[in-house]
Amino acid sequence: MPALSPARRWLAILALALGGFGIGVTEFVTMGLLPDIAADLLPAQYAVDPSGANAQAGLLVSAYALGVVVGAPTIAAAAARWPRKRLLIVLVSVFVLGNLLSAILPSFGLVLAARFFSALPHGAYFGIASLVAASLMGPGKRARGVAFVLGGLTIANVVGVPFGTFVGQNFGWRSTYFLVAIIFAVTLAAIALTVPYRPGDPTATMRNELSAFTRAQVWLTLIVASIGFGGVFAVYTYVAPVVTDVTGLTASLVPIVLVAFGVGMTIGNFLAGWLTDRSVKRSLVISVLGLGVSVLGFALFAHTVPGLFVFVFLIGIFAGACSPAIQTRLMDVAHNAQSIAAALNHSALNIGNSLGALLGGLAITAGLGYISPAYVGVGLAVLGFLALMVSFGVERRTRSERRS
């Protein structure tokens, strides 16, 4: 296989990151538009019970997360032998179709189904794109390759999500999903033109890939991600009503709050890429522990403008740091099941997304107020940190037993 020029290598990585950007917009923009979607698709309920309608509209977040959970391991295991460029093109094509359906379908139930369908390629895309980027970056820079692809997602929270929220608030929420479909169409062309051919793993089988599920450390790492990361979405899903009803700001400032979160995610993601290449464990401890502390700070101080912005920013930093660290840890502990390991990170994180959105919505429905999901998030982050300590303890004991 001929060596790539530095320019071609970086164009390919940028094309992969553009896909991550589109995914970041389609995944996160729903939160900023939640009241708009609820008012349009659930008008009768919204007229008498806005908080209840917002909580029900939060199911769109859960449906997307569930689609990631289902699609990531299924596609990654079934298509491990596929040439990676071809698989990426198929996955991005599904993104284009799914977002077009989200934009045009008329009822809440159908849009809910479209969000689930839109999410099916999410984890497999990030998994395969991360493996391709890691191979393009070369030895010793694996986590940085992963971080560059995930950087598209984090930059989406700085630029794409606030802009998409602005577009949706001013031109109708459906226009945002049309915009996302265009982003994925451009991604499709960019990948076709710049990403070099990469064969799939000719030795991969469904059985080998699924063998990752027989490893205790894989399960423990998935628990850390799925429970601990739930704290992010317990807060982020309902950030729009917190801005307006708790902090007392206008809806027009919601995109600015989302920018603070996105800037934090971008910083955290690239710092984690550097730190994880040096110590996966240290990066995990810092990100999960920091997440719990920042969510607690949000719960205590989001009623003030400085508290809202500072702790949304900090939540973004530690949320952005989690993903490269967890993905690298999964690739380490899954051994020869690399395709499914790279994708499982996003299944686990989206279980956390769905769990956080669901439990946060239940807290609001119970009449505990819009700040109550943050306290739910603190509990989830604590449980995630405890699972991380168990994972490290089991690993130390296993190594000790092998030596003896």
PDB file of C-alpha atoms in Angstrom, residues 60 63 98 101-102 105 107-120:
ATOM      1  CA  LEU A  60     -36.358  11.709  21.376  1.00  0.00           C
ATOM      2  CA  ALA A  63     -34.607   6.982  21.244  1.00  0.00           C
ATOM      3  CA  GLY A  98     -32.284   9.318   8.789  1.00  0.00           C
ATOM      4  CA  LEU A 101     -36.830  11.510   7.713  1.00  0.00           C
ATOM      5  CA  SER A 102     -36.495  13.375  11.029  1.00  0.00           C
ATOM      6  CA  LEU A 105     -42.197  13.008   9.199  1.00  0.00           C
ATOM      7  CA  SER A 107     -46.035  13.006  14.062  1.00  0.00           C
ATOM      8  CA  PHE A 108     -44.173  12.565  17.338  1.00  0.00           C
ATOM      9  CA  GLY A 109     -44.213   8.765  17.045  1.00  0.00           C
ATOM     10  CA  LEU A 110     -42.782   8.788  13.529  1.00  0.00           C
ATOM     11  CA  VAL A 111     -40.083  11.331  14.416  1.00  0.00           C
ATOM     12  CA  LEU A 112     -39.250   9.150  17.433  1.00  0.00           C
ATOM     13  CA  ALA A 113     -38.740   6.196  15.071  1.00  0.00           C
ATOM     14  CA  ALA A 114     -36.657   8.358  12.714  1.00  0.00           C
ATOM     15  CA  ARG A 115     -34.368   9.418  15.559  1.00  0.00           C
ATOM     16  CA  PHE A 116     -33.822   5.744  16.434  1.00  0.00           C
ATOM     17  CA  PHE A 117     -33.032   4.922  12.779  1.00  0.00           C
ATOM     18  CA  SER A 118     -30.708   7.961  12.478  1.00  0.00           C
ATOM     19  CA  ALA A 119     -28.637   6.681  15.394  1.00  0.00           C
ATOM     20  CA  LEU A 120     -27.995   3.132  14.174  1.00  0.00           C
TER      21      LEU A 120
END
